[in-house]
XYZ file of N, CA and C in Angstrom:
792
model
N -18.452 135.776 92.011
C -18.102 137.257 91.251
C -17.298 138.180 91.687
N -16.594 139.009 90.703
C -15.652 139.817 91.215
C -16.036 140.951 92.031
N -17.362 141.278 92.159
C -17.559 142.214 93.037
C -17.513 141.753 94.620
N -17.790 140.386 94.845
C -17.627 139.822 96.168
C -16.242 139.628 96.526
N -15.513 139.160 95.313
C -14.105 138.902 95.729
C -13.066 140.305 96.198
N -13.621 141.359 95.747
C -12.868 142.837 95.941
C -13.802 143.497 97.214
N -14.921 143.152 97.571
C -15.518 143.880 98.721
C -14.314 143.984 99.681
N -14.504 145.288 100.189
C -13.614 145.686 101.389
C -13.758 144.725 102.795
N -12.735 144.386 103.136
C -12.805 143.600 104.799
C -12.898 144.764 105.745
N -13.831 144.674 106.795
C -13.704 145.622 107.648
C -13.869 144.970 109.037
N -13.530 143.530 109.123
C -13.847 143.075 110.481
C -12.454 142.445 111.050
N -12.296 142.256 112.480
C -11.283 141.489 112.928
C -11.007 140.311 112.434
N -12.253 139.592 112.015
C -12.258 138.176 111.540
C -13.285 138.172 110.093
N -12.671 138.073 108.876
C -13.371 138.434 107.751
C -13.494 137.029 107.016
N -14.688 136.753 106.508
C -14.651 135.396 105.631
C -15.313 136.002 104.285
N -14.465 135.518 103.374
C -15.046 135.598 101.924
C -14.808 134.466 101.123
N -16.507 134.186 100.850
C -16.616 133.145 99.930
C -16.100 131.845 100.528
N -15.957 131.700 101.749
C -15.912 130.601 102.502
C -16.840 129.238 102.225
N -16.199 128.308 101.759
C -16.954 127.000 101.426
C -16.194 125.744 101.922
N -17.303 124.794 102.627
C -16.770 123.997 103.167
C -17.210 122.585 102.642
N -16.509 121.664 102.186
C -17.037 120.308 101.456
C -16.504 119.118 102.274
N -16.974 118.041 102.139
C -16.594 116.871 102.700
C -16.329 115.444 101.664
N -15.729 114.861 101.818
C -15.247 113.570 101.025
C -16.507 113.084 100.774
N -17.128 112.688 99.680
C -18.092 111.773 99.637
C -19.553 112.175 99.493
N -19.495 113.673 99.791
C -20.791 114.498 99.936
C -21.031 115.267 98.264
N -22.290 114.979 97.693
C -22.317 115.728 96.390
C -22.558 117.084 96.673
N -22.879 117.731 97.931
C -23.174 119.024 98.004
C -21.994 119.702 99.243
N -21.554 120.626 99.053
C -20.737 121.531 100.417
C -21.820 121.435 101.294
N -21.320 121.645 102.449
C -21.897 121.770 103.701
C -22.081 123.156 104.215
N -21.308 124.132 103.461
C -21.712 125.561 103.346
C -20.973 126.238 102.077
N -21.343 126.958 101.749
C -20.997 127.620 100.490
C -21.170 129.350 100.297
N -20.056 129.720 99.897
C -20.016 131.204 99.585
C -19.994 132.037 101.134
N -19.571 131.688 102.189
C -20.046 132.422 103.268
C -19.288 133.803 103.345
N -19.904 134.799 103.380
C -19.485 136.144 103.569
C -19.595 136.821 104.989
N -18.823 137.048 105.989
C -19.108 137.858 107.045
C -17.965 138.543 107.575
N -18.186 139.767 108.325
C -17.169 140.544 108.871
C -17.709 140.384 110.452
N -16.675 140.115 111.487
C -16.800 140.102 112.763
C -16.023 141.259 113.136
N -16.663 142.274 113.750
C -16.312 143.436 114.264
C -15.781 143.652 115.614
N -14.663 144.322 115.786
C -14.133 144.421 117.112
C -15.042 144.854 118.160
N -15.279 144.233 119.318
C -16.050 144.466 120.249
C -17.749 144.208 120.329
N -17.911 143.416 119.102
C -19.152 142.847 118.949
C -19.282 141.450 118.939
N -20.612 141.051 118.990
C -21.002 139.867 119.194
C -21.948 139.063 117.870
N -21.302 138.332 117.229
C -21.840 137.762 115.866
C -22.638 136.487 116.092
N -23.623 136.377 115.858
C -24.435 134.715 115.953
C -24.550 134.154 114.615
N -23.981 132.949 114.092
C -24.178 132.198 113.285
C -25.852 131.577 113.327
N -26.763 131.645 112.804
C -28.232 131.304 113.208
C -28.531 130.660 111.868
N -29.292 129.289 112.213
C -29.873 128.361 110.946
C -30.322 127.130 111.651
N -30.937 126.558 110.723
C -31.533 125.221 111.218
C -30.294 124.197 111.237
N -30.806 123.180 111.867
C -29.755 122.002 111.713
C -29.398 121.659 110.524
N -28.106 121.334 110.108
C -27.489 121.131 108.924
C -27.101 122.441 108.052
N -27.408 123.598 108.426
C -27.247 124.782 107.738
C -25.933 125.092 107.486
N -24.879 124.523 108.465
C -23.593 124.757 108.044
C -22.801 125.906 109.011
N -23.707 125.773 110.404
C -23.072 126.875 111.453
C -22.068 126.373 111.948
N -21.636 125.189 112.529
C -20.424 124.673 113.058
C -19.246 124.704 112.113
N -19.807 124.029 110.762
C -18.616 123.622 109.846
C -18.138 124.963 109.329
N -18.758 125.933 109.129
C -18.250 127.647 108.929
C -17.416 128.111 110.189
N -17.907 128.122 111.358
C -16.904 128.613 112.395
C -15.812 127.765 112.460
N -15.934 126.256 112.514
C -14.756 125.600 113.012
C -13.739 125.315 111.432
N -14.587 125.480 110.364
C -13.712 125.371 108.994
C -12.534 126.685 108.850
N -13.148 127.779 109.498
C -12.410 128.784 109.308
C -11.272 129.002 110.121
N -11.137 128.336 110.999
C -9.983 127.984 112.082
C -9.099 126.998 112.054
N -9.413 126.092 110.703
C -8.657 124.678 110.379
C -8.941 123.739 111.361
N -10.362 123.618 112.133
C -10.688 122.747 112.879
C -11.486 121.744 112.831
N -11.702 121.443 111.294
C -12.228 120.110 110.823
C -11.027 118.747 110.213
N -11.937 117.759 110.178
C -11.037 116.824 109.785
C -10.368 116.676 108.610
N -9.455 115.957 108.145
C -9.249 115.925 106.994
C -9.833 115.570 105.934
N -10.909 115.034 106.116
C -12.122 114.737 104.887
C -12.802 116.170 104.578
N -12.431 117.021 105.311
C -13.158 118.293 104.946
C -12.115 119.298 103.865
N -12.797 119.961 103.066
C -11.624 120.807 102.401
C -12.452 122.066 102.212
N -11.595 123.109 102.644
C -12.128 124.604 102.763
C -11.373 125.343 101.812
N -12.306 126.293 101.067
C -11.889 126.988 100.187
C -12.438 128.449 100.486
N -11.862 129.609 99.735
C -12.253 130.864 100.005
C -11.224 131.636 100.851
N -11.674 132.311 101.927
C -10.579 133.294 102.857
C -11.268 133.610 104.080
N -10.396 133.190 105.283
C -10.752 133.759 106.467
C -9.490 134.449 106.856
N -9.864 135.756 107.018
C -8.589 136.436 107.461
C -8.815 137.008 108.867
N -7.723 136.971 109.760
C -7.697 137.504 110.970
C -7.010 138.723 111.267
N -7.418 139.627 111.841
C -6.735 141.009 111.871
C -6.694 141.076 113.549
N -5.362 141.726 114.056
C -5.269 142.054 115.219
C -4.053 142.893 115.357
N -4.073 143.483 116.413
C -3.185 144.577 116.815
C -3.703 145.792 115.814
N -2.617 147.045 116.067
C -2.784 148.248 114.981
C -1.302 148.879 115.070
N -1.298 149.813 113.959
C -0.117 150.422 113.723
C 1.032 149.415 113.280
N 2.283 149.651 113.744
C 3.274 148.672 113.638
C 2.970 147.282 114.086
N 2.300 146.962 114.912
C 2.213 145.577 115.866
C 1.002 144.826 115.084
N 0.295 145.554 114.003
C -0.938 145.076 113.086
C -0.609 143.600 112.318
N -1.208 142.833 112.663
C -1.006 141.341 111.974
C -2.306 141.248 111.040
N -2.326 140.893 109.780
C -3.166 139.972 108.905
C -2.590 138.624 108.808
N -3.482 137.667 109.027
C -2.999 136.197 108.824
C -4.167 135.475 108.094
N -3.883 135.156 107.024
C -5.006 134.354 106.155
C -4.839 132.792 106.855
N -5.900 132.343 107.351
C -6.078 130.907 107.787
C -6.494 129.933 106.912
N -7.123 130.046 105.498
C -7.464 128.940 104.875
C -6.151 128.553 104.071
N -5.672 127.437 104.134
C -4.638 126.920 103.390
C -3.309 127.193 104.262
N -3.373 127.628 105.581
C -2.126 128.058 106.221
C -1.472 126.773 107.032
N -0.252 126.802 107.132
C 0.393 125.560 107.502
C -0.035 125.412 108.932
N 0.308 124.157 109.504
C -0.169 123.786 110.930
C 0.389 124.500 112.009
N 1.659 125.094 111.784
C 2.344 125.657 112.867
C 1.603 127.097 112.803
N 1.180 127.927 111.774
C 0.409 128.956 111.727
C -0.767 129.006 112.502
N -1.570 127.954 112.117
C -2.556 127.653 112.683
C -2.442 127.521 114.090
N -1.645 126.726 114.674
C -1.336 126.397 116.336
C -1.194 127.728 116.882
N -0.467 128.661 116.246
C 0.048 129.802 116.877
C -1.131 130.553 117.193
N -1.776 130.697 116.014
C -3.146 131.425 115.894
C -4.288 131.412 117.065
N -4.340 129.499 117.003
C -5.598 129.511 118.039
C -4.910 129.425 119.244
N -3.758 129.444 119.454
C -3.320 129.476 120.955
C -2.975 131.035 121.539
N -2.716 131.940 120.453
C -2.445 133.129 120.809
C -3.434 134.195 120.717
N -3.981 134.292 119.577
C -5.253 135.022 119.040
C -6.783 134.526 119.498
N -7.010 133.246 119.204
C -8.335 132.585 119.005
C -8.513 131.501 120.110
N -9.592 131.836 120.771
C -10.072 130.833 121.758
C -11.235 129.898 121.218
N -11.363 128.847 121.558
C -12.694 128.014 120.782
C -13.248 127.258 122.191
N -14.649 127.291 122.333
C -15.251 126.603 123.196
C -16.327 125.439 122.398
N -15.898 124.526 122.579
C -16.801 123.113 121.795
C -18.099 123.154 122.543
N -18.850 122.304 121.672
C -20.207 122.225 122.236
C -20.313 121.279 123.167
N -19.480 120.391 123.280
C -19.411 119.394 124.645
C -18.423 119.885 125.485
N -18.736 120.249 126.791
C -17.595 120.886 127.657
C -16.748 119.829 128.139
N -17.296 118.540 128.343
C -16.392 117.375 129.074
C -15.437 117.007 127.995
N -15.110 117.493 127.019
C -14.002 117.072 126.241
C -13.142 118.110 126.528
N -13.427 119.447 127.115
C -12.447 120.217 127.107
C -11.826 120.358 128.612
N -12.142 119.432 129.599
C -11.889 119.830 130.905
C -11.314 118.209 131.258
N -10.147 118.547 132.355
C -9.667 117.022 132.619
C -10.516 116.403 133.935
N -10.746 115.249 133.784
C -11.592 114.584 134.814
C -10.814 114.417 136.151
N -9.391 114.717 136.094
C -8.887 114.452 137.164
C -8.047 115.483 137.945
N -8.501 116.593 137.442
C -8.104 118.079 138.121
C -9.548 118.686 138.514
N -9.375 119.498 139.534
C -10.400 120.349 140.017
C -10.586 121.577 138.810
N -11.614 122.327 139.128
C -11.851 123.268 138.052
C -10.862 124.535 138.554
N -10.859 124.854 139.662
C -9.748 125.657 139.982
C -8.405 125.667 139.415
N -7.928 124.190 139.643
C -6.774 123.901 139.205
C -6.501 124.041 137.690
N -7.608 123.733 136.978
C -7.509 123.818 135.584
C -7.232 125.215 134.811
N -8.605 126.125 135.424
C -8.641 127.651 135.322
C -7.287 128.225 135.719
N -6.816 127.570 136.696
C -5.457 128.443 137.535
C -4.528 128.454 136.411
N -4.121 127.125 135.826
C -2.988 126.737 134.836
C -3.139 127.646 133.873
N -4.504 128.146 133.259
C -4.488 129.340 132.172
C -4.147 130.577 132.538
N -4.467 130.537 133.874
C -4.195 132.337 134.391
C -2.699 132.206 134.419
N -2.207 131.242 135.004
C -0.455 131.451 135.495
C 0.257 131.567 134.094
N -0.151 130.742 132.740
C 0.268 130.532 131.499
C 0.111 131.932 130.752
N -0.994 132.764 130.867
C -1.024 133.812 130.249
C -0.760 135.207 131.296
N -0.058 135.152 132.289
C -0.138 136.064 133.060
C 1.385 136.685 132.756
N 1.497 138.232 132.878
C 2.676 138.822 132.544
C 3.788 138.487 133.458
N 3.414 138.341 134.881
C 4.442 137.915 135.876
C 4.308 136.419 136.483
N 4.895 136.046 137.524
C 4.714 134.812 137.848
C 3.597 134.382 138.408
N 3.208 135.311 138.950
C 1.669 135.304 139.653
C 1.591 134.647 141.164
N 1.409 135.393 142.318
C 1.287 134.729 143.424
C 0.353 133.736 143.624
N 0.332 132.690 144.331
C -0.920 131.698 144.633
C -2.073 132.618 145.000
N -2.063 133.414 145.561
C -3.055 134.155 146.364
C -4.010 134.751 144.799
N -3.246 135.488 144.155
C -3.622 136.285 143.244
C -4.267 135.425 142.131
N -3.503 133.993 141.890
C -4.180 133.486 140.848
C -5.418 132.800 141.469
N -5.599 132.129 142.747
C -6.835 131.843 143.281
C -7.874 132.738 143.209
N -7.620 134.199 143.325
C -8.711 135.527 143.138
C -9.145 135.668 141.767
N -8.298 135.307 140.908
C -8.648 135.394 139.456
C -9.307 134.397 139.151
N -9.161 133.396 139.516
C -9.974 131.988 139.313
C -11.594 132.318 139.809
N -11.612 132.654 140.935
C -13.003 133.029 141.462
C -13.852 134.216 140.888
N -12.922 135.229 140.326
C -13.482 136.156 139.506
C -14.088 135.905 138.113
N -13.119 134.902 137.583
C -13.656 134.457 136.352
C -14.801 133.443 136.428
N -14.957 132.658 137.351
C -16.144 131.819 137.423
C -17.263 132.737 138.059
N -17.051 133.718 138.635
C -18.402 134.563 139.080
C -18.812 135.511 137.809
N -17.870 135.526 136.732
C -17.971 136.611 135.592
C -18.746 135.893 134.697
N -18.991 134.357 134.915
C -19.710 133.649 133.843
C -20.931 132.817 134.434
N -21.299 133.744 135.580
C -22.855 133.687 136.155
C -22.884 132.426 136.927
N -21.876 131.873 137.650
C -21.858 130.578 138.413
C -22.424 130.922 139.922
N -23.000 131.811 140.200
C -23.688 131.890 141.541
C -23.098 133.038 142.457
N -23.084 132.833 143.759
C -22.504 133.992 144.620
C -21.292 133.387 144.893
N -20.588 134.143 145.786
C -19.193 133.793 146.231
C -19.155 132.293 146.696
N -20.182 131.829 147.788
C -20.255 130.525 148.162
C -20.408 129.489 147.236
N -21.383 129.676 146.123
C -21.448 128.643 145.162
C -20.241 128.770 144.161
N -19.411 129.793 144.055
C -18.568 129.742 143.145
C -17.180 129.249 143.626
N -17.304 129.338 145.053
C -15.867 128.785 145.758
C -16.271 126.983 145.832
N -17.419 126.637 145.912
C -17.790 125.421 145.894
C -17.481 124.721 144.403
N -17.884 125.545 143.218
C -17.482 125.115 142.139
C -15.935 125.078 141.873
N -15.334 125.819 142.360
C -13.802 125.836 141.961
C -13.223 124.787 142.721
N -13.812 124.193 143.833
C -13.339 123.078 144.466
C -13.431 121.602 143.811
N -14.624 121.808 142.902
C -14.946 120.495 142.397
C -14.442 119.860 141.449
N -14.589 118.789 140.920
C -14.151 117.895 139.768
C -15.208 117.952 138.885
N -14.827 117.891 137.670
C -15.863 117.708 136.420
C -17.161 117.001 136.795
N -16.844 115.786 137.038
C -17.945 114.998 137.222
C -18.985 115.491 138.497
N -18.461 116.391 139.245
C -19.389 116.863 140.139
C -20.276 117.936 139.829
N -20.231 118.321 138.691
C -20.965 119.614 138.002
C -21.875 119.044 136.987
N -22.971 119.907 136.904
C -23.859 119.879 135.722
C -23.540 120.354 134.180
N -23.990 119.871 133.369
C -23.447 120.395 131.959
C -23.618 121.751 131.514
N -24.378 122.539 132.357
C -24.395 123.849 132.452
C -23.184 124.537 133.129
N -23.160 123.923 134.230
C -21.951 124.601 134.922
C -20.217 124.225 134.487
N -20.552 123.126 133.770
C -19.257 122.848 133.157
C -19.021 123.691 131.546
N -19.995 124.172 130.895
C -19.899 124.937 130.112
C -19.507 126.171 130.399
N -19.833 126.777 131.588
C -19.654 128.118 132.088
C -17.992 128.027 132.701
N -17.686 126.870 132.878
C -16.332 126.773 133.486
C -15.063 126.614 132.517
N -15.700 126.098 131.317
C -14.966 125.933 130.125
C -14.718 127.425 129.698
N -15.577 128.092 129.426
C -15.877 129.465 129.211
C -14.803 130.414 130.168
N -14.648 130.017 131.353
C -14.041 130.742 132.332
C -12.521 130.552 132.112
N -12.355 129.051 131.598
C -10.761 128.906 131.502
C -10.288 129.862 130.002
N -11.366 129.619 128.929
C -10.847 130.422 128.064
C -10.526 131.887 128.163
N -11.472 132.676 128.883
C -11.328 133.872 129.056
C -9.998 134.202 129.807
N -9.657 133.290 130.519
C -8.126 133.460 131.374
C -6.830 133.547 130.182
N -7.360 132.979 128.818
C -6.260 133.078 128.050
C -6.084 134.517 127.373
N -7.218 135.350 127.617
C -7.042 136.540 126.755
C -7.135 136.832 125.407
N -7.580 135.655 124.754
C -7.921 135.801 123.382
C -8.615 136.838 122.665
N -8.238 137.466 121.535
C -9.014 138.608 120.916
C -10.197 138.292 120.451
N -10.120 136.656 120.068
C -11.391 136.381 119.536
C -11.902 135.053 119.779
N -13.021 134.723 120.169
C -13.657 133.436 121.027
C -14.618 133.083 120.089
N -14.410 131.727 119.775
C -15.720 131.080 118.832
C -16.265 129.949 119.751
N -17.353 130.356 119.692
C -18.147 129.429 120.568
C -19.279 128.536 119.714
N -19.018 127.162 119.804
C -19.618 125.959 118.661
C -21.118 125.756 119.540
N -22.012 126.355 119.350
C -23.294 125.827 120.050
C -23.075 126.057 121.503
N -22.780 127.166 121.901
C -22.527 127.529 123.340
C -23.575 127.187 124.464
N -24.775 127.639 123.868
C -26.200 127.500 124.931
C -26.579 126.129 124.896
N -26.363 125.205 123.963
C -26.576 123.741 124.126
C -26.931 122.951 125.562
N -25.734 123.316 126.414
C -25.473 122.739 127.596
C -26.047 123.550 128.676
N -26.377 124.979 128.785
C -26.798 125.825 129.550
C -27.911 125.768 129.920
N -28.042 126.155 131.296
C -29.446 125.922 132.094
C -30.340 127.160 131.450
N -31.543 126.686 131.713
C -32.393 128.041 131.643
C -32.813 128.688 132.685
N -32.551 130.272 132.815
C -33.064 130.682 133.750
C -33.679 132.312 133.440
N -34.543 132.473 134.224
C -34.994 133.943 134.056
C -36.115 133.938 132.860
N -35.620 134.763 131.695
C -36.228 134.510 130.594
C -35.773 133.705 129.652
N -35.810 132.213 130.106
C -35.600 131.222 129.368
C -34.146 131.077 129.152
N -33.672 131.341 127.968
C -32.290 131.350 127.787
C -31.266 132.334 127.868
N -32.269 133.567 127.974
C -31.636 135.037 127.845
C -30.425 134.997 128.789
N -30.616 134.630 129.872
C -29.538 134.902 131.074
C -28.412 133.785 130.790
N -28.770 132.622 130.204
C -27.513 131.608 129.843
C -26.860 132.057 128.745
N -27.209 133.194 128.066
C -26.315 133.559 127.023
C -25.852 134.879 127.195
N -26.282 135.617 127.847
C -26.109 136.965 128.337
C -24.762 137.573 128.780
N -23.831 136.197 128.976
C -22.444 136.564 129.438
C -21.630 136.886 128.217
N -22.176 136.525 126.940
C -21.520 136.526 125.911
C -20.983 137.989 125.343
N -21.776 138.864 125.744
C -21.362 140.340 125.407
C -20.093 140.766 126.013
N -19.815 140.280 127.619
C -18.642 140.647 127.929
C -17.446 139.632 127.855
N -17.755 138.719 127.279
C -16.529 137.569 127.200
C -15.088 137.829 126.682
N -15.036 138.921 125.519
C -14.337 139.044 124.972
C -14.241 140.329 123.928
N -13.131 141.059 123.625
C -13.533 142.076 122.376
C -13.992 141.673 121.381
N -13.420 140.570 120.757
C -14.130 140.045 119.488
C -14.589 138.797 119.860
N -16.116 138.434 119.475
C -16.711 137.161 119.888
C -17.583 136.685 118.689
N -17.453 135.231 118.205
C -18.336 134.917 117.415
C -19.307 133.596 118.174
N -20.373 133.682 118.083
C -20.899 132.357 118.437
C -21.901 131.676 117.623
N -22.133 130.615 117.784
C -22.835 129.647 116.855
C -23.955 129.002 117.806
N -25.016 129.771 118.440
C -25.875 129.159 119.212
C -27.424 128.691 118.180
N -27.941 127.369 118.886
C -29.246 127.040 118.027
C -30.237 127.682 118.208
N -31.101 128.248 117.373
C -32.388 128.878 117.201
C -33.425 127.789 117.213
N -34.369 127.718 118.135
C -35.306 126.336 118.194
C -36.820 127.364 118.069
N -36.981 128.106 118.732
C -38.231 128.993 118.869
C -38.079 130.229 119.159
N -38.957 130.832 119.494
C -39.277 132.517 119.520
C -38.619 132.840 121.002
N -38.509 132.012 121.581
C -37.813 132.090 123.179
C -36.261 132.202 122.892
N -35.849 131.497 121.930
C -34.403 131.374 121.765
C -34.307 132.620 120.878
N -34.899 133.413 120.170
C -34.707 134.742 119.270
C -34.650 135.716 120.288
N -35.401 135.459 121.283
C -35.378 136.683 122.446
C -33.861 136.626 123.139
N -33.428 135.421 123.505
C -32.093 135.125 123.860
C -31.203 135.532 122.941
N -31.091 135.542 121.623
C -30.249 135.758 120.823
C -30.046 137.262 120.428
N -31.096 138.011 120.736
C -31.226 139.648 120.710
C -30.737 140.068 121.921
N -30.660 139.407 123.092
C -30.071 140.037 124.286
C -28.674 139.929 124.367
N -28.040 138.645 123.653
C -26.647 138.683 123.774
C -25.918 138.975 122.515
N -26.269 139.119 121.614
C -25.739 139.393 120.115
C -26.159 140.644 119.631
N -24.935 141.401 118.893
C -25.142 142.848 118.091
C -25.447 142.279 116.758
N -25.507 141.233 116.089
C -25.530 141.009 114.683
C -25.664 139.554 114.685
N -26.462 139.002 113.314
C -26.535 137.660 113.236
C -26.245 137.699 111.712
N -25.671 136.320 111.220
C -25.445 135.891 110.043
C -26.472 134.648 109.714
N -27.487 134.481 109.011
C -28.615 133.629 109.022
C -28.035 132.603 107.675
N -28.178 131.475 108.082
C -27.727 130.262 107.024
C -28.858 129.604 106.754
N -29.033 128.908 105.547
C -30.122 127.852 105.507
C -29.498 126.666 104.848
N -30.095 125.629 105.000
C -29.686 124.121 104.770
C -29.694 124.325 103.298
N -28.947 123.183 102.955
C -28.623 123.044 101.216
C -27.850 123.776 100.341
N -27.271 123.136 99.413
C -25.974 123.668 98.575
C -26.868 125.280 98.054
N -28.219 124.887 97.708
C -28.684 126.420 96.787
C -28.634 127.674 97.556
N -28.776 127.204 98.937
C -29.337 128.397 99.785
C -28.451 128.581 101.121
N -27.340 127.804 100.950
C -26.270 127.664 102.203
C -25.499 129.034 102.279
N -25.974 130.115 102.045
C -25.205 131.231 101.980
C -25.642 132.051 103.208
N -24.669 133.256 103.423
C -24.901 133.884 104.823
C -25.499 135.043 104.502
N -26.586 135.607 105.373
C -26.812 137.166 105.481
C -26.788 137.623 106.640
N -25.998 138.519 106.687
C -25.435 139.250 107.814
C -26.504 140.477 108.170
N -27.137 140.464 109.565
C -28.235 141.603 109.821
C -27.789 141.997 111.192
N -28.180 143.191 111.310
C -27.846 143.881 112.977
C -29.066 143.616 113.666
N -28.796 143.062 114.923
C -29.849 143.254 115.889
C -30.331 144.208 116.742
N -29.418 145.076 116.634
C -29.873 146.361 117.615
C -30.651 147.869 116.527
């Protein structure tokens, strides 16, 4: 519709008419998605299995396989004034996508073991990210302190627990600990936008069920988009605690459109 195409974009990440289809499938995985991710806010993509949460989030960043066709618009905005940038991601060249994903956008995938090197300690892997994105060379002690700070920030326990996890290899940690360590490494990169694909699936349940597991999302970055699964009313409680707004998706082509709502 003409009105949809010309609607003003208000977010750091704006999707307009985003549609994802896969070769051999009679129906698109997601269709006509419109949403705006506002600076300093957390947005959740919510829906049943097969409603297109992951393909929408990953498709907007060019992270789907070659069998996927993405149409519509995914516009990233960053900076202000003379340094402001607007980058269209749908149809962008590989070099542009690589630059955006390395400099402006960080991604946390559903399976943390694929994001961490099994032969390196957690401290070594997060420290590498800290050094790569530091303004100066960075003294060893400063890097070590920053690693511990990041691990503590994502809720991995007290100082003693955080120090133990930093010394550990991935196979020595639980799935929830690995997911938090992967988040800590991504935070070290100072990305403007973080994309979480089913971030809560591997996390441990604490306190009010999953609320504490998701609560660190608000402090993760200036801009965040999350795609957690919502299974029952307890997950809705966690969603409300962690996110500012939600975009609700339903499965099947006729209903695979988003409806963005505030949770505040």
